[in-house]
Coordinates of N, CA and C and ligand atoms in Angstrom, one line a residue:
M1 N 0.8 -1.2 0.0 CA 0.0 0.0 0.0 C 0.9 1.2 0.0
V2 N 0.5 2.2 -0.8 CA 1.2 3.4 -0.9 C 0.4 4.5 -0.2
T3 N 1.1 5.4 0.6 CA 0.3 6.4 1.3 C 0.5 7.8 0.7
E4 N -0.4 8.6 1.0 CA -0.4 10.0 0.5 C 0.9 10.6 0.9
G5 N 1.5 11.4 0.0 CA 2.7 12.1 0.4 C 3.9 11.3 0.2
A6 N 3.8 10.0 -0.1 CA 4.9 9.2 -0.3 C 5.8 9.6 -1.5
R7 N 7.0 9.5 -1.4 CA 7.9 9.8 -2.5 C 8.3 8.5 -3.2
V8 N 8.0 8.5 -4.5 CA 8.1 7.3 -5.3 C 9.1 7.6 -6.4
A9 N 10.1 6.8 -6.5 CA 11.0 6.9 -7.7 C 10.3 6.1 -8.8
V10 N 10.2 6.9 -9.9 CA 9.4 6.3 -11.1 C 10.4 5.8 -12.1
P11 N 10.3 4.5 -12.4 CA 11.2 4.0 -13.5 C 10.8 4.6 -14.8
V12 N 11.8 5.1 -15.5 CA 11.5 5.7 -16.8 C 12.1 4.8 -17.9
A13 N 11.4 4.6 -18.9 CA 11.8 3.7 -20.0 C 13.2 4.0 -20.4
P14 N 14.0 2.9 -20.6 CA 15.5 3.1 -20.9 C 15.8 4.0 -22.0
H15 N 14.9 4.1 -23.0 CA 15.3 4.9 -24.2 C 14.9 6.4 -24.0
F16 N 14.2 6.6 -22.9 CA 13.8 8.0 -22.6 C 14.9 8.9 -22.1
E17 N 15.1 10.0 -22.6 CA 16.0 11.0 -22.1 C 15.1 12.1 -21.5
I18 N 15.4 12.5 -20.3 CA 14.5 13.4 -19.6 C 14.5 14.8 -20.3
D19 N 15.5 15.0 -21.1 CA 15.6 16.3 -21.8 C 14.9 16.2 -23.3
D20 N 14.4 15.0 -23.5 CA 13.9 14.8 -24.9 C 12.8 15.8 -25.2
P21 N 12.8 16.6 -26.2 CA 11.8 17.6 -26.5 C 10.6 17.0 -27.1
D22 N 10.6 15.7 -27.4 CA 9.5 15.1 -28.1 C 8.4 14.7 -27.0
I23 N 7.2 15.3 -27.2 CA 6.2 14.9 -26.2 C 5.1 14.0 -26.9
G24 N 5.5 13.4 -28.0 CA 4.6 12.5 -28.6 C 4.4 11.2 -28.0
R25 N 4.8 11.0 -26.7 CA 4.7 9.8 -26.0 C 4.7 10.1 -24.5
I26 N 4.3 9.1 -23.8 CA 4.5 9.2 -22.3 C 5.4 8.0 -22.0
E27 N 6.0 8.2 -20.8 CA 7.1 7.2 -20.5 C 6.8 6.4 -19.2
A28 N 5.8 6.7 -18.5 CA 5.3 5.9 -17.4 C 3.8 5.8 -17.5
R29 N 3.2 4.7 -17.5 CA 1.8 4.6 -17.8 C 0.9 5.4 -17.0
G30 N 1.2 5.7 -15.7 CA 0.4 6.5 -14.9 C 0.7 7.9 -15.0
L31 N 1.7 8.3 -15.7 CA 2.1 9.7 -15.7 C 2.2 10.2 -17.1
L32 N 2.1 11.6 -17.2 CA 2.4 12.3 -18.4 C 3.7 13.1 -18.1
I33 N 4.7 13.0 -18.8 CA 6.0 13.6 -18.5 C 6.4 14.4 -19.8
A34 N 6.8 15.6 -19.7 CA 7.3 16.4 -20.8 C 8.2 17.5 -20.3
R35 N 9.2 17.8 -21.0 CA 10.0 19.0 -20.7 C 9.8 20.0 -21.8
R36 N 9.4 21.2 -21.3 CA 9.2 22.3 -22.2 C 9.9 23.6 -21.6
F37 N 10.6 24.2 -22.5 CA 11.3 25.5 -22.1 C 12.0 25.4 -20.8
G38 N 12.7 24.3 -20.6 CA 13.6 24.1 -19.5 C 12.9 23.5 -18.2
A39 N 11.6 23.4 -18.3 CA 10.9 22.9 -17.1 C 10.3 21.5 -17.4
L40 N 10.4 20.7 -16.3 CA 9.8 19.4 -16.4 C 8.4 19.4 -15.9
H41 N 7.5 18.9 -16.7 CA 6.0 18.9 -16.3 C 5.6 17.4 -16.1
V42 N 5.0 17.2 -15.0 CA 4.5 15.8 -14.7 C 3.1 15.9 -14.2
Y43 N 2.2 15.1 -14.8 CA 0.8 15.1 -14.4 C 0.4 13.6 -14.3
A44 N -0.7 13.4 -13.5 CA -1.3 12.2 -13.5 C -2.0 11.9 -14.9
N45 N -1.8 10.8 -15.4 CA -2.3 10.4 -16.7 C -3.8 10.1 -16.6
V46 N -4.6 11.1 -16.2 CA -6.1 10.9 -16.0 C -6.8 12.0 -16.7
C47 N -7.6 11.8 -17.6 CA -8.4 12.8 -18.3 C -9.4 13.4 -17.3
R48 N -9.7 14.7 -17.5 CA -10.7 15.3 -16.6 C -12.1 15.2 -17.2
H49 N -12.3 14.6 -18.4 CA -13.6 14.4 -18.9 C -14.2 13.2 -18.3
I50 N -13.5 12.1 -18.5 CA -13.9 10.8 -17.8 C -12.5 10.2 -17.3
P51 N -12.5 9.7 -16.1 CA -11.2 9.2 -15.5 C -10.6 8.0 -16.2
L52 N -10.1 8.3 -17.4 CA -9.4 7.3 -18.3 C -8.0 7.9 -18.5
S53 N -7.1 7.1 -18.8 CA -5.7 7.6 -19.2 C -5.9 8.2 -20.6
L54 N -5.0 9.2 -20.9 CA -5.1 9.9 -22.2 C -4.8 9.0 -23.3
D55 N -4.0 8.0 -23.1 CA -3.6 7.0 -24.1 C -4.7 5.9 -24.2
L56 N -4.5 5.1 -25.2 CA -5.5 4.0 -25.4 C -5.0 2.7 -24.8
G57 N -4.1 2.8 -23.8 CA -3.6 1.6 -23.1 C -2.3 1.1 -23.7
D58 N -1.8 1.9 -24.7 CA -0.6 1.5 -25.4 C 0.6 2.4 -24.9
G59 N 0.3 3.4 -24.0 CA 1.4 4.2 -23.5 C 1.7 5.4 -24.5
E60 N 1.0 5.5 -25.6 CA 1.3 6.6 -26.5 C 0.3 7.7 -26.4
V61 N 0.8 8.9 -26.3 CA 0.0 10.1 -26.3 C 0.5 11.0 -27.4
A62 N -0.4 11.3 -28.3 CA 0.0 12.1 -29.4 C 0.1 13.6 -29.0
A63 N 1.0 14.3 -29.7 CA 1.1 15.7 -29.6 C 0.9 16.3 -31.0
L64 N -0.3 16.8 -31.2 CA -0.6 17.4 -32.5 C 0.0 18.7 -32.7
E65 N 0.5 19.3 -31.6 CA 1.1 20.6 -31.6 C 2.2 20.5 -30.5
P66 N 3.2 21.4 -30.5 CA 4.3 21.3 -29.6 C 3.9 21.5 -28.1
D67 N 2.8 22.2 -27.8 CA 2.5 22.5 -26.4 C 1.2 21.9 -26.0
A68 N 0.8 20.7 -26.5 CA -0.5 20.2 -26.0 C -0.4 18.6 -26.1
F69 N -0.9 18.0 -25.0 CA -1.2 16.6 -25.0 C -2.6 16.4 -25.5
L70 N -2.8 15.3 -26.2 CA -4.1 15.0 -26.7 C -4.7 13.8 -26.0
C71 N -5.9 13.9 -25.6 CA -6.6 12.7 -25.0 C -7.2 11.9 -26.3
H72 N -6.8 10.7 -26.4 CA -7.2 9.9 -27.5 C -8.6 9.4 -27.5
H73 N -9.3 9.6 -26.4 CA -10.7 9.1 -26.3 C -11.7 10.1 -27.0
H74 N -11.7 11.4 -26.6 CA -12.6 12.3 -27.2 C -12.0 13.6 -27.6
G75 N -10.7 13.6 -27.7 CA -10.0 14.7 -28.3 C -9.7 15.9 -27.4
A76 N -9.7 15.8 -26.1 CA -9.4 17.0 -25.3 C -7.9 17.3 -25.5
R77 N -7.6 18.6 -25.6 CA -6.2 19.1 -25.7 C -5.8 19.8 -24.4
Y78 N -4.7 19.3 -23.8 CA -4.2 19.9 -22.6 C -2.9 20.6 -22.8
R79 N -2.8 21.8 -22.4 CA -1.5 22.6 -22.5 C -0.5 21.9 -21.6
V80 N 0.7 21.7 -22.1 CA 1.8 21.0 -21.4 C 2.2 21.9 -20.2
R81 N 2.4 23.2 -20.3 CA 3.0 23.9 -19.2 C 2.2 24.1 -18.0
D82 N 0.8 23.9 -18.1 CA 0.0 24.1 -16.9 C -1.1 23.0 -16.8
G83 N -1.2 22.2 -17.8 CA -2.2 21.1 -17.8 C -3.6 21.5 -18.1
R84 N -3.8 22.8 -18.4 CA -5.1 23.3 -18.7 C -5.7 22.7 -20.0
C85 N -7.0 22.3 -19.9 CA -7.6 21.8 -21.1 C -8.0 23.0 -22.0
L86 N -7.5 23.0 -23.2 CA -7.7 24.1 -24.1 C -9.0 24.0 -24.9
S87 N -9.3 22.7 -25.2 CA -10.5 22.5 -26.0 C -10.9 21.0 -25.8
G88 N -12.2 20.8 -26.0 CA -12.7 19.4 -25.8 C -13.8 19.4 -24.7
P89 N -14.2 18.2 -24.3 CA -15.4 18.1 -23.4 C -15.1 18.6 -22.0
C90 N -13.8 18.8 -21.6 CA -13.5 19.3 -20.3 C -12.8 20.6 -20.3
E91 N -13.0 21.4 -21.4 CA -12.4 22.7 -21.5 C -12.4 23.5 -20.3
G92 N -11.3 24.1 -19.9 CA -11.2 24.9 -18.7 C -10.7 24.1 -17.4
E93 N -10.9 22.8 -17.5 CA -10.4 22.0 -16.3 C -8.9 21.8 -16.5
S94 N -8.2 21.1 -15.6 CA -6.8 20.9 -15.7 C -6.4 19.5 -15.2
L95 N -5.4 19.0 -15.9 CA -4.7 17.8 -15.4 C -4.2 18.0 -14.0
V96 N -4.1 16.9 -13.2 CA -3.6 17.0 -11.8 C -2.0 17.0 -11.9
P97 N -1.4 18.1 -11.5 CA 0.1 18.1 -11.5 C 0.6 17.3 -10.4
L98 N 1.8 16.8 -10.6 CA 2.4 16.0 -9.5 C 3.7 16.6 -9.1
E99 N 3.9 16.9 -7.8 CA 5.1 17.4 -7.3 C 6.2 16.4 -7.6
H100 N 7.3 16.9 -8.1 CA 8.4 15.9 -8.5 C 9.8 16.6 -8.5
E101 N 10.8 15.8 -8.6 CA 12.1 16.3 -8.7 C 13.0 15.2 -9.3
L102 N 14.1 15.7 -9.8 CA 15.1 14.7 -10.3 C 16.2 14.5 -9.3
E103 N 16.4 13.2 -9.0 CA 17.4 12.9 -8.0 C 18.4 11.9 -8.6
G104 N 19.6 12.4 -8.9 CA 20.5 11.5 -9.5 C 20.1 10.9 -10.9
G105 N 19.4 11.7 -11.6 CA 18.9 11.2 -12.9 C 17.6 10.4 -12.8
E106 N 17.1 10.2 -11.6 CA 15.9 9.4 -11.4 C 14.7 10.4 -11.1
L107 N 13.6 10.1 -11.7 CA 12.4 11.0 -11.4 C 11.7 10.5 -10.2
V108 N 11.6 11.4 -9.2 CA 10.9 11.1 -8.0 C 9.6 11.9 -7.9
V109 N 8.5 11.2 -7.7 CA 7.2 11.9 -7.7 C 6.6 11.8 -6.3
V110 N 6.0 12.9 -5.8 CA 5.3 12.8 -4.5 C 3.8 12.6 -4.8
L111 N 3.3 11.5 -4.2 CA 1.9 11.2 -4.5 C 0.9 12.2 -3.9
P112 N -0.1 12.6 -4.6 CA -1.0 13.6 -4.1 C -2.0 13.0 -3.1
G113 N -2.5 13.9 -2.3 CA -3.6 13.6 -1.4 C -4.9 13.4 -2.1
T114 N -5.9 12.9 -1.4 CA -7.2 12.7 -2.1 C -8.1 13.9 -1.8
Ligands
LIG1 S1 -11.9 10.8 -21.8 FE1 -10.5 12.3 -22.4 S2 -11.7 13.6 -23.7 FE2 -13.1 12.1 -23.0

């Protein structure tokens, strides 16, 4: 059992480089991770329209534009830098950001409260 506020080191796929500018994919199934303009952005991979992951179970999240994640279910577009839904059925809502830091090249995420 994992408790609220726990710090969890997240394994990142071996081919992923944390500085990779490509946001056309996610690297941990429960997270959306992208680096933009020098900042690392980490969100829970849960759409605000219906609580489904943005991908279709294959771990791939398309980026039709440089600054937006796309939910593959009904087309919601989320801005990378703040997680805000720009268009789609949950427009105006936001992805849940996760507190995080890099420790020795490893991504450590603090689990949110409920
Ligand atoms: S579940 Fe994401 S837009 Fe509907």
